[in-house]
Amino acid sequence: MNQNRLEELLRLFVDGEISREEYDQLFDYIRLNPDDEHLNTAIDTVFSNSKKFSTINSEDRESIFQNIIRNKHFDSDNQDETDIDPKYSYRLWYQVGVAASIMILLTTGLFFYTNRSPVQQMAVKIIEPKAAVIAPGDDKAILTLSDGSEIILEDAKNGILANQAGVSIQKTSDGELLYSFSNSAKTVSPESNENVIYNKIETPVGGKYQVNLPDGSKVWLNSSSSLRFPALFNGNTREVELSGEAYFDVSKNKNKPFKVITKDQIVEVLGTQFNINSYSDEGPIKTTLIEGSVKIIYKDKVVLLSPGQQFRPMESAAKVIKADTEEVVAWKDGYFVFKNEDIQSIMRKLSRWYNVEVSYSGNIPDVGFGGNISRSKDISEVLDVLQLTDAIHFKVEGRRITVMR
């Protein structure tokens, strides 16, 4: 490949306009020709002319580039194609007006960081030569029935788990929880005072689970989350209570609104798809609409969202912003996606998914990380990707991770 073509492909990549075919062409060439003189010259030319990367000198660019392509993740022989979703594998995101950006190009994802405040380059390494593998989370949850009995779902066999008032609770071969009812199931009129039978599903740290509710609605629970719901939706509404994070795909029923009750707010829909993040350590609740419409009741306010919008109830004022839906729902699709995200926020997510404790030592640099990587990777691979930014390093002792300069 000649230098002009290399510069053209690199420029398309930097501008975020590269196609899938062009991306494959570029990085296949890079993997096969890491020491090509034309390649190094093209990289220096393109990134020198890019406002996003012009503050990085040639020597630093070359050092970083060689560090990347010699990393095991960049070796085509080590690629696991089943782990790569095309829609996540070659996207690059940039921020406007950053002081400096260093990109890390990986076949499993792409990472870069931006200095939010002046900091010097820092050496990075993971200190754990003989560390045990810390595996990712999996389908884990506890189902609590109306009588207080508990079922550990990952240990339960596939098939019928219980029957309640004509409602069958089943674990499917896909590891999902399915509620279904027969014609003999009890129905209660809206005016009835008869007690409703409630169930609760809780995912632990390092767990996730999908629930198929009796009305046909589907709920994906993220780690450290819970959903309380009736075994049968009687009356004129469908109400559930959420703690943590969940993605909802609500079955349409214009005569029976679906309500999600969280701390401080109620989300009401007739049938739509949306995500709610209500972790107590993540600040204000974030409700993001993917498809359809939702009504949010927050204190004395009623807010209507359109697809692609996110609502955040703030103490001073309610806030509706344009959402990055790809980033919001990445967890459901099996990926971590970070966009100019600080290390504390990233480590909270890793802590919940990998069931690890995180601590910090010294002054942690104020930098923003971006990129994506599969949630099916061991945590060592995630930390290995982060370390390539030369911004931080980690000390891993058992299930405790210390983040350091």
mmCIF file of C-alpha atoms in Angstrom, residues 30-395:
data_model
loop_
_atom_site.group_PDB
_atom_site.id
_atom_site.type_symbol
_atom_site.label_atom_id
_atom_site.label_comp_id
_atom_site.label_asym_id
_atom_site.label_seq_id
_atom_site.Cartn_x
_atom_site.Cartn_y
_atom_site.Cartn_z
ATOM 1 C CA ILE A 30 -0.912 -2.310 10.116
ATOM 2 C CA ARG A 31 -0.875 -5.758 11.695
ATOM 3 C CA LEU A 32 1.166 -7.202 8.821
ATOM 4 C CA ASN A 33 3.519 -4.228 8.376
ATOM 5 C CA PRO A 34 4.102 -2.629 11.802
ATOM 6 C CA ASP A 35 7.622 -1.465 10.890
ATOM 7 C CA ASP A 36 6.807 -0.068 7.462
ATOM 8 C CA GLU A 37 8.489 3.316 6.924
ATOM 9 C CA HIS A 38 5.553 4.600 4.846
ATOM 10 C CA LEU A 39 3.205 3.728 7.695
ATOM 11 C CA ASN A 40 5.178 5.665 10.296
ATOM 12 C CA THR A 41 5.446 8.666 7.978
ATOM 13 C CA ALA A 42 1.726 8.571 7.192
ATOM 14 C CA ILE A 43 0.805 8.393 10.881
ATOM 15 C CA ASP A 44 3.057 11.342 11.670
ATOM 16 C CA THR A 45 1.645 13.395 8.776
ATOM 17 C CA VAL A 46 -2.027 12.723 9.470
ATOM 18 C CA PHE A 47 -1.882 13.188 13.213
ATOM 19 C CA SER A 48 0.293 16.289 12.938
ATOM 20 C CA ASN A 49 -2.396 17.846 10.746
ATOM 21 C CA SER A 50 -5.207 16.830 13.080
ATOM 22 C CA LYS A 51 -6.242 19.389 15.677
ATOM 23 C CA LYS A 52 -7.256 16.524 17.930
ATOM 24 C CA PHE A 53 -3.756 15.039 18.050
ATOM 25 C CA SER A 54 -1.426 17.873 17.029
ATOM 26 C CA THR A 55 -0.203 18.437 20.607
ATOM 27 C CA ILE A 56 1.453 15.006 20.710
ATOM 28 C CA ASN A 57 4.982 15.107 19.331
ATOM 29 C CA SER A 58 6.314 12.660 16.763
ATOM 30 C CA GLU A 59 8.467 10.733 19.223
ATOM 31 C CA ASP A 60 5.535 10.160 21.592
ATOM 32 C CA ARG A 61 3.258 9.092 18.747
ATOM 33 C CA GLU A 62 5.807 6.552 17.519
ATOM 34 C CA SER A 63 6.414 5.164 21.017
ATOM 35 C CA ILE A 64 2.715 4.798 21.732
ATOM 36 C CA PHE A 65 2.015 3.270 18.341
ATOM 37 C CA GLN A 66 4.730 0.628 18.707
ATOM 38 C CA ASN A 67 3.508 -0.196 22.217
ATOM 39 C CA ILE A 68 0.027 -0.769 20.844
ATOM 40 C CA ILE A 69 0.782 -2.944 17.848
ATOM 41 C CA ARG A 70 3.162 -5.158 19.824
ATOM 42 C CA ASN A 71 0.490 -5.783 22.444
ATOM 43 C CA LYS A 72 -1.084 -9.251 22.348
ATOM 44 C CA HIS A 73 -4.539 -7.759 21.706
ATOM 45 C CA PHE A 74 -3.357 -6.384 18.376
ATOM 46 C CA ASP A 75 -2.118 -9.780 17.170
ATOM 47 C CA SER A 76 -4.571 -11.242 14.682
ATOM 48 C CA ASP A 77 -3.628 -14.740 15.870
ATOM 49 C CA ASN A 78 -5.044 -13.905 19.299
ATOM 50 C CA GLN A 79 -8.353 -12.505 18.107
ATOM 51 C CA ASP A 80 -11.573 -14.164 19.177
ATOM 52 C CA GLU A 81 -14.004 -13.164 16.464
ATOM 53 C CA THR A 82 -16.974 -14.393 18.472
ATOM 54 C CA ASP A 83 -16.231 -11.695 21.042
ATOM 55 C CA ILE A 84 -16.414 -8.834 18.568
ATOM 56 C CA ASP A 85 -19.652 -7.139 17.629
ATOM 57 C CA PRO A 86 -19.145 -5.180 14.374
ATOM 58 C CA LYS A 87 -21.097 -2.199 15.656
ATOM 59 C CA TYR A 88 -18.636 -1.846 18.546
ATOM 60 C CA SER A 89 -15.384 -2.930 16.925
ATOM 61 C CA TYR A 90 -14.247 0.086 14.919
ATOM 62 C CA ARG A 91 -15.975 3.142 16.283
ATOM 63 C CA LEU A 92 -13.881 6.039 17.538
ATOM 64 C CA TRP A 93 -15.136 8.956 19.561
ATOM 65 C CA TYR A 94 -13.475 12.295 20.045
ATOM 66 C CA GLN A 95 -14.120 15.326 22.218
ATOM 67 C CA VAL A 96 -13.876 18.879 20.933
ATOM 68 C CA GLY A 97 -11.196 21.192 22.274
ATOM 69 C CA VAL A 98 -9.220 18.648 24.305
ATOM 70 C CA ALA A 99 -5.692 19.466 25.386
ATOM 71 C CA ALA A 100 -4.258 16.182 24.138
ATOM 72 C CA SER A 101 -5.463 12.767 23.041
ATOM 73 C CA ILE A 102 -3.646 9.474 22.903
ATOM 74 C CA MET A 103 -5.385 6.705 21.026
ATOM 75 C CA ILE A 104 -5.126 3.040 21.681
ATOM 76 C CA LEU A 105 -6.235 0.909 18.742
ATOM 77 C CA LEU A 106 -7.288 -2.625 19.573
ATOM 78 C CA THR A 107 -9.179 -5.295 17.696
ATOM 79 C CA THR A 108 -11.313 -5.861 20.792
ATOM 80 C CA GLY A 109 -12.029 -2.180 21.227
ATOM 81 C CA LEU A 110 -10.464 1.237 21.071
ATOM 82 C CA PHE A 111 -9.239 3.403 23.926
ATOM 83 C CA PHE A 112 -7.900 6.901 24.206
ATOM 84 C CA TYR A 113 -7.603 9.377 27.011
ATOM 85 C CA THR A 114 -7.726 13.140 27.174
ATOM 86 C CA ASN A 115 -5.970 15.311 29.694
ATOM 87 C CA ARG A 116 -8.532 17.311 31.637
ATOM 88 C CA SER A 117 -5.751 19.107 33.498
ATOM 89 C CA PRO A 118 -1.991 19.383 32.847
ATOM 90 C CA VAL A 119 -0.350 16.143 33.950
ATOM 91 C CA GLN A 120 2.890 14.500 32.924
ATOM 92 C CA GLN A 121 3.271 11.122 31.251
ATOM 93 C CA MET A 122 3.224 8.293 33.777
ATOM 94 C CA ALA A 123 4.582 4.766 33.503
ATOM 95 C CA VAL A 124 2.028 2.025 33.861
ATOM 96 C CA LYS A 125 2.053 -1.659 34.673
ATOM 97 C CA ILE A 126 -0.179 -4.186 36.359
ATOM 98 C CA ILE A 127 1.528 -5.472 39.492
ATOM 99 C CA GLU A 128 0.376 -9.050 39.749
ATOM 100 C CA PRO A 129 2.655 -11.534 37.971
ATOM 101 C CA LYS A 130 0.929 -14.604 39.396
ATOM 102 C CA ALA A 131 -2.561 -13.246 39.953
ATOM 103 C CA ALA A 132 -5.586 -15.496 39.891
ATOM 104 C CA VAL A 133 -7.991 -14.958 37.023
ATOM 105 C CA ILE A 134 -10.914 -12.713 37.943
ATOM 106 C CA ALA A 135 -13.692 -13.859 35.656
ATOM 107 C CA PRO A 136 -16.517 -11.605 34.439
ATOM 108 C CA GLY A 137 -20.045 -11.675 35.805
ATOM 109 C CA ASP A 138 -22.682 -14.111 34.609
ATOM 110 C CA ASP A 139 -26.385 -14.965 34.828
ATOM 111 C CA LYS A 140 -26.924 -14.918 38.594
ATOM 112 C CA ALA A 141 -29.969 -13.924 40.604
ATOM 113 C CA ILE A 142 -32.158 -14.824 43.557
ATOM 114 C CA LEU A 143 -35.923 -15.032 43.105
ATOM 115 C CA THR A 144 -37.993 -14.430 46.234
ATOM 116 C CA LEU A 145 -41.565 -15.730 46.044
ATOM 117 C CA SER A 146 -44.584 -14.257 47.810
ATOM 118 C CA ASP A 147 -44.268 -16.751 50.685
ATOM 119 C CA GLY A 148 -40.680 -15.666 51.355
ATOM 120 C CA SER A 149 -39.021 -18.740 49.869
ATOM 121 C CA GLU A 150 -35.927 -18.108 47.765
ATOM 122 C CA ILE A 151 -34.702 -19.750 44.569
ATOM 123 C CA ILE A 152 -31.072 -19.357 43.506
ATOM 124 C CA LEU A 153 -31.612 -19.185 39.769
ATOM 125 C CA GLU A 154 -28.105 -20.101 38.583
ATOM 126 C CA ASP A 155 -28.367 -23.356 40.578
ATOM 127 C CA ALA A 156 -31.951 -24.154 39.599
ATOM 128 C CA LYS A 157 -32.656 -26.652 36.827
ATOM 129 C CA ASN A 158 -34.454 -25.597 33.670
ATOM 130 C CA GLY A 159 -38.214 -26.007 33.745
ATOM 131 C CA ILE A 160 -41.042 -25.105 36.125
ATOM 132 C CA LEU A 161 -39.782 -23.515 39.339
ATOM 133 C CA ALA A 162 -43.096 -22.685 41.003
ATOM 134 C CA ASN A 163 -46.812 -22.029 40.485
ATOM 135 C CA GLN A 164 -48.679 -19.145 42.092
ATOM 136 C CA ALA A 165 -52.407 -18.475 41.635
ATOM 137 C CA GLY A 166 -52.373 -20.088 38.214
ATOM 138 C CA VAL A 167 -49.137 -18.373 37.180
ATOM 139 C CA SER A 168 -46.276 -20.615 36.093
ATOM 140 C CA ILE A 169 -42.696 -19.521 36.815
ATOM 141 C CA GLN A 170 -40.189 -21.206 34.541
ATOM 142 C CA LYS A 171 -36.447 -21.108 33.934
ATOM 143 C CA THR A 172 -35.844 -21.437 30.200
ATOM 144 C CA SER A 173 -32.966 -23.201 28.461
ATOM 145 C CA ASP A 174 -31.582 -19.730 27.668
ATOM 146 C CA GLY A 175 -31.283 -19.007 31.377
ATOM 147 C CA GLU A 176 -34.196 -16.555 31.431
ATOM 148 C CA LEU A 177 -37.044 -16.298 33.915
ATOM 149 C CA LEU A 178 -40.445 -16.695 32.267
ATOM 150 C CA TYR A 179 -43.825 -15.896 33.819
ATOM 151 C CA SER A 180 -46.899 -17.241 32.055
ATOM 152 C CA PHE A 181 -50.498 -17.819 33.061
ATOM 153 C CA SER A 182 -53.307 -20.099 31.962
ATOM 154 C CA ASN A 183 -56.998 -19.407 31.506
ATOM 155 C CA SER A 184 -57.497 -20.606 35.069
ATOM 156 C CA ALA A 185 -55.305 -17.856 36.487
ATOM 157 C CA LYS A 186 -57.124 -15.568 38.876
ATOM 158 C CA THR A 187 -58.054 -12.102 37.681
ATOM 159 C CA VAL A 188 -58.989 -9.254 39.951
ATOM 160 C CA SER A 189 -61.101 -6.254 39.029
ATOM 161 C CA PRO A 190 -59.601 -2.773 39.434
ATOM 162 C CA GLU A 191 -61.948 -2.138 42.351
ATOM 163 C CA SER A 192 -60.931 -5.281 44.239
ATOM 164 C CA ASN A 193 -59.032 -4.986 47.526
ATOM 165 C CA GLU A 194 -57.686 -8.507 47.272
ATOM 166 C CA ASN A 195 -53.955 -8.699 47.964
ATOM 167 C CA VAL A 196 -51.673 -8.902 44.948
ATOM 168 C CA ILE A 197 -48.992 -11.603 44.998
ATOM 169 C CA TYR A 198 -45.524 -10.049 44.627
ATOM 170 C CA ASN A 199 -42.206 -11.590 43.644
ATOM 171 C CA LYS A 200 -38.753 -10.055 43.744
ATOM 172 C CA ILE A 201 -35.651 -10.829 41.705
ATOM 173 C CA GLU A 202 -32.235 -9.588 42.820
ATOM 174 C CA THR A 203 -28.939 -9.771 40.970
ATOM 175 C CA PRO A 204 -25.795 -9.787 43.104
ATOM 176 C CA VAL A 205 -22.551 -8.006 42.373
ATOM 177 C CA GLY A 206 -21.196 -9.897 39.364
ATOM 178 C CA GLY A 207 -24.628 -10.964 38.165
ATOM 179 C CA LYS A 208 -27.247 -10.155 35.532
ATOM 180 C CA TYR A 209 -30.580 -11.662 34.540
ATOM 181 C CA GLN A 210 -33.468 -11.388 32.103
ATOM 182 C CA VAL A 211 -37.070 -11.599 33.264
ATOM 183 C CA ASN A 212 -40.062 -12.136 30.996
ATOM 184 C CA LEU A 213 -43.073 -10.747 32.855
ATOM 185 C CA PRO A 214 -46.604 -12.206 32.608
ATOM 186 C CA ASP A 215 -47.768 -9.389 30.289
ATOM 187 C CA GLY A 216 -45.023 -10.191 27.766
ATOM 188 C CA SER A 217 -42.726 -7.347 28.831
ATOM 189 C CA LYS A 218 -39.012 -8.114 29.060
ATOM 190 C CA VAL A 219 -36.623 -6.738 31.662
ATOM 191 C CA TRP A 220 -32.828 -7.045 31.679
ATOM 192 C CA LEU A 221 -31.326 -6.493 35.135
ATOM 193 C CA ASN A 222 -27.743 -5.318 35.472
ATOM 194 C CA SER A 223 -25.473 -6.216 38.402
ATOM 195 C CA SER A 224 -26.484 -5.333 41.948
ATOM 196 C CA SER A 225 -30.091 -4.572 40.989
ATOM 197 C CA SER A 226 -33.560 -5.693 42.023
ATOM 198 C CA LEU A 227 -37.064 -5.712 40.593
ATOM 199 C CA ARG A 228 -40.244 -6.187 42.623
ATOM 200 C CA PHE A 229 -43.306 -7.078 40.557
ATOM 201 C CA PRO A 230 -46.683 -8.827 40.802
ATOM 202 C CA ALA A 231 -46.876 -12.420 39.614
ATOM 203 C CA LEU A 232 -49.957 -11.342 37.668
ATOM 204 C CA PHE A 233 -50.832 -7.823 36.535
ATOM 205 C CA ASN A 234 -54.352 -7.338 37.857
ATOM 206 C CA GLY A 235 -56.243 -4.067 37.998
ATOM 207 C CA ASN A 236 -55.820 -1.171 35.602
ATOM 208 C CA THR A 237 -52.039 -0.635 35.843
ATOM 209 C CA ARG A 238 -48.840 -2.652 35.647
ATOM 210 C CA GLU A 239 -46.498 -1.502 38.407
ATOM 211 C CA VAL A 240 -42.969 -2.640 39.228
ATOM 212 C CA GLU A 241 -40.311 -1.287 41.589
ATOM 213 C CA LEU A 242 -36.678 -0.975 40.514
ATOM 214 C CA SER A 243 -33.406 -0.519 42.355
ATOM 215 C CA GLY A 244 -30.154 -0.398 40.396
ATOM 216 C CA GLU A 245 -30.196 -0.574 36.603
ATOM 217 C CA ALA A 246 -32.509 -2.246 34.107
ATOM 218 C CA TYR A 247 -33.467 -2.153 30.454
ATOM 219 C CA PHE A 248 -37.197 -2.454 29.737
ATOM 220 C CA ASP A 249 -38.938 -3.660 26.587
ATOM 221 C CA VAL A 250 -42.562 -3.102 27.570
ATOM 222 C CA SER A 251 -45.404 -4.935 25.864
ATOM 223 C CA LYS A 252 -47.966 -2.525 24.420
ATOM 224 C CA ASN A 253 -51.290 -2.190 26.224
ATOM 225 C CA LYS A 254 -52.968 1.203 25.830
ATOM 226 C CA ASN A 255 -55.565 0.292 28.448
ATOM 227 C CA LYS A 256 -53.082 -0.654 31.153
ATOM 228 C CA PRO A 257 -50.085 1.684 31.640
ATOM 229 C CA PHE A 258 -46.774 0.205 32.759
ATOM 230 C CA LYS A 259 -45.158 2.065 35.672
ATOM 231 C CA VAL A 260 -41.620 1.773 36.996
ATOM 232 C CA ILE A 261 -41.243 3.153 40.498
ATOM 233 C CA THR A 262 -37.766 4.189 41.624
ATOM 234 C CA LYS A 263 -36.507 6.503 44.299
ATOM 235 C CA ASP A 264 -37.930 10.000 43.692
ATOM 236 C CA GLN A 265 -39.640 9.288 40.364
ATOM 237 C CA ILE A 266 -42.204 7.231 38.445
ATOM 238 C CA VAL A 267 -41.824 6.308 34.781
ATOM 239 C CA GLU A 268 -45.092 5.597 32.956
ATOM 240 C CA VAL A 269 -45.365 4.026 29.498
ATOM 241 C CA LEU A 270 -47.907 2.195 27.368
ATOM 242 C CA GLY A 271 -45.346 0.147 25.451
ATOM 243 C CA THR A 272 -41.777 1.134 24.650
ATOM 244 C CA GLN A 273 -38.058 0.531 25.273
ATOM 245 C CA PHE A 274 -36.010 2.466 27.804
ATOM 246 C CA ASN A 275 -33.158 2.181 30.304
ATOM 247 C CA ILE A 276 -33.119 3.320 33.926
ATOM 248 C CA ASN A 277 -29.904 3.710 35.924
ATOM 249 C CA SER A 278 -30.729 4.325 39.583
ATOM 250 C CA TYR A 279 -27.562 3.157 41.330
ATOM 251 C CA SER A 280 -27.144 5.122 44.540
ATOM 252 C CA ASP A 281 -23.438 5.729 43.860
ATOM 253 C CA GLU A 282 -23.971 7.077 40.335
ATOM 254 C CA GLY A 283 -25.588 10.405 41.160
ATOM 255 C CA PRO A 284 -29.012 11.401 39.788
ATOM 256 C CA ILE A 285 -31.242 8.721 38.281
ATOM 257 C CA LYS A 286 -30.837 8.549 34.513
ATOM 258 C CA THR A 287 -33.854 7.524 32.415
ATOM 259 C CA THR A 288 -33.052 7.094 28.719
ATOM 260 C CA LEU A 289 -35.695 6.528 26.056
ATOM 261 C CA ILE A 290 -34.699 4.247 23.192
ATOM 262 C CA GLU A 291 -37.998 3.805 21.385
ATOM 263 C CA GLY A 292 -41.583 5.069 21.778
ATOM 264 C CA SER A 293 -42.440 7.610 24.469
ATOM 265 C CA VAL A 294 -42.403 7.847 28.255
ATOM 266 C CA LYS A 295 -43.882 10.114 30.888
ATOM 267 C CA ILE A 296 -41.780 10.787 33.967
ATOM 268 C CA ILE A 297 -43.330 12.058 37.170
ATOM 269 C CA TYR A 298 -40.746 13.742 39.376
ATOM 270 C CA LYS A 299 -41.976 15.617 42.439
ATOM 271 C CA ASP A 300 -44.435 18.178 41.050
ATOM 272 C CA LYS A 301 -43.145 17.914 37.479
ATOM 273 C CA VAL A 302 -44.246 15.819 34.517
ATOM 274 C CA VAL A 303 -41.635 15.300 31.799
ATOM 275 C CA LEU A 304 -42.216 13.729 28.384
ATOM 276 C CA LEU A 305 -39.262 12.178 26.563
ATOM 277 C CA SER A 306 -38.666 11.563 22.875
ATOM 278 C CA PRO A 307 -36.404 8.762 21.595
ATOM 279 C CA GLY A 308 -32.747 9.533 22.208
ATOM 280 C CA GLN A 309 -33.421 11.790 25.201
ATOM 281 C CA GLN A 310 -32.347 11.273 28.798
ATOM 282 C CA PHE A 311 -33.907 12.693 31.964
ATOM 283 C CA ARG A 312 -31.861 13.471 35.060
ATOM 284 C CA PRO A 313 -33.692 14.792 38.137
ATOM 285 C CA MET A 314 -31.374 17.370 39.684
ATOM 286 C CA GLU A 315 -31.858 19.096 43.014
ATOM 287 C CA SER A 316 -31.763 22.534 41.428
ATOM 288 C CA ALA A 317 -33.683 21.719 38.243
ATOM 289 C CA ALA A 318 -34.833 18.755 36.179
ATOM 290 C CA LYS A 319 -32.677 18.195 33.134
ATOM 291 C CA VAL A 320 -33.435 16.636 29.732
ATOM 292 C CA ILE A 321 -30.407 16.032 27.525
ATOM 293 C CA LYS A 322 -29.563 14.267 24.294
ATOM 294 C CA ALA A 323 -28.396 10.768 25.174
ATOM 295 C CA ASP A 324 -25.732 8.579 23.672
ATOM 296 C CA THR A 325 -27.974 5.522 23.449
ATOM 297 C CA GLU A 326 -25.160 3.234 22.287
ATOM 298 C CA GLU A 327 -23.240 3.970 25.460
ATOM 299 C CA VAL A 328 -26.340 3.662 27.654
ATOM 300 C CA VAL A 329 -27.414 0.197 26.474
ATOM 301 C CA ALA A 330 -23.931 -1.251 25.860
ATOM 302 C CA TRP A 331 -24.067 -3.212 29.124
ATOM 303 C CA LYS A 332 -27.180 -5.053 27.925
ATOM 304 C CA ASP A 333 -25.420 -5.919 24.656
ATOM 305 C CA GLY A 334 -22.397 -7.275 26.518
ATOM 306 C CA TYR A 335 -19.963 -4.358 26.263
ATOM 307 C CA PHE A 336 -18.376 -1.628 28.295
ATOM 308 C CA VAL A 337 -18.489 1.638 26.365
ATOM 309 C CA PHE A 338 -16.745 4.661 27.859
ATOM 310 C CA LYS A 339 -16.732 8.154 26.397
ATOM 311 C CA ASN A 340 -14.469 10.675 28.108
ATOM 312 C CA GLU A 341 -15.218 8.906 31.390
ATOM 313 C CA ASP A 342 -13.143 9.373 34.536
ATOM 314 C CA ILE A 343 -11.395 6.377 36.072
ATOM 315 C CA GLN A 344 -13.569 6.460 39.203
ATOM 316 C CA SER A 345 -16.726 5.978 37.131
ATOM 317 C CA ILE A 346 -15.094 3.192 35.113
ATOM 318 C CA MET A 347 -13.925 1.381 38.237
ATOM 319 C CA ARG A 348 -17.411 1.521 39.778
ATOM 320 C CA LYS A 349 -18.709 -0.360 36.743
ATOM 321 C CA LEU A 350 -15.868 -2.856 36.859
ATOM 322 C CA SER A 351 -16.395 -3.337 40.590
ATOM 323 C CA ARG A 352 -20.064 -4.240 40.122
ATOM 324 C CA TRP A 353 -19.444 -6.570 37.183
ATOM 325 C CA TYR A 354 -16.302 -8.371 38.388
ATOM 326 C CA ASN A 355 -17.150 -8.361 42.106
ATOM 327 C CA VAL A 356 -13.952 -6.628 43.155
ATOM 328 C CA GLU A 357 -13.106 -3.966 45.709
ATOM 329 C CA VAL A 358 -11.467 -0.804 44.421
ATOM 330 C CA SER A 359 -9.290 1.658 46.302
ATOM 331 C CA TYR A 360 -7.117 4.592 45.267
ATOM 332 C CA SER A 361 -3.595 5.526 46.266
ATOM 333 C CA GLY A 362 -2.095 8.979 45.824
ATOM 334 C CA ASN A 363 -3.306 11.701 43.492
ATOM 335 C CA ILE A 364 -5.189 10.123 40.604
ATOM 336 C CA PRO A 365 -4.795 12.105 37.350
ATOM 337 C CA ASP A 366 -7.843 13.947 36.099
ATOM 338 C CA VAL A 367 -8.108 12.271 32.711
ATOM 339 C CA GLY A 368 -11.019 11.000 30.639
ATOM 340 C CA PHE A 369 -10.983 7.549 29.047
ATOM 341 C CA GLY A 370 -12.956 6.378 26.046
ATOM 342 C CA GLY A 371 -13.465 3.175 24.132
ATOM 343 C CA ASN A 372 -15.110 -0.208 24.341
ATOM 344 C CA ILE A 373 -14.342 -3.775 25.322
ATOM 345 C CA SER A 374 -16.403 -6.919 25.779
ATOM 346 C CA ARG A 375 -17.832 -7.606 29.239
ATOM 347 C CA SER A 376 -16.962 -11.275 28.675
ATOM 348 C CA LYS A 377 -13.237 -10.546 29.080
ATOM 349 C CA ASP A 378 -11.379 -11.321 32.302
ATOM 350 C CA ILE A 379 -10.686 -8.169 34.282
ATOM 351 C CA SER A 380 -6.945 -8.486 33.644
ATOM 352 C CA GLU A 381 -7.611 -7.897 29.943
ATOM 353 C CA VAL A 382 -9.648 -4.779 30.707
ATOM 354 C CA LEU A 383 -6.923 -3.416 32.964
ATOM 355 C CA ASP A 384 -4.344 -4.306 30.336
ATOM 356 C CA VAL A 385 -6.201 -2.135 27.837
ATOM 357 C CA LEU A 386 -6.461 0.770 30.279
ATOM 358 C CA GLN A 387 -2.772 0.557 31.116
ATOM 359 C CA LEU A 388 -1.809 1.142 27.491
ATOM 360 C CA THR A 389 -2.858 4.766 27.893
ATOM 361 C CA ASP A 390 0.175 5.361 30.139
ATOM 362 C CA ALA A 391 -2.065 7.344 32.491
ATOM 363 C CA ILE A 392 -2.500 5.035 35.497
ATOM 364 C CA HIS A 393 -1.463 1.661 36.839
ATOM 365 C CA PHE A 394 -3.011 -0.977 39.043
ATOM 366 C CA LYS A 395 -2.041 -3.191 41.939
#
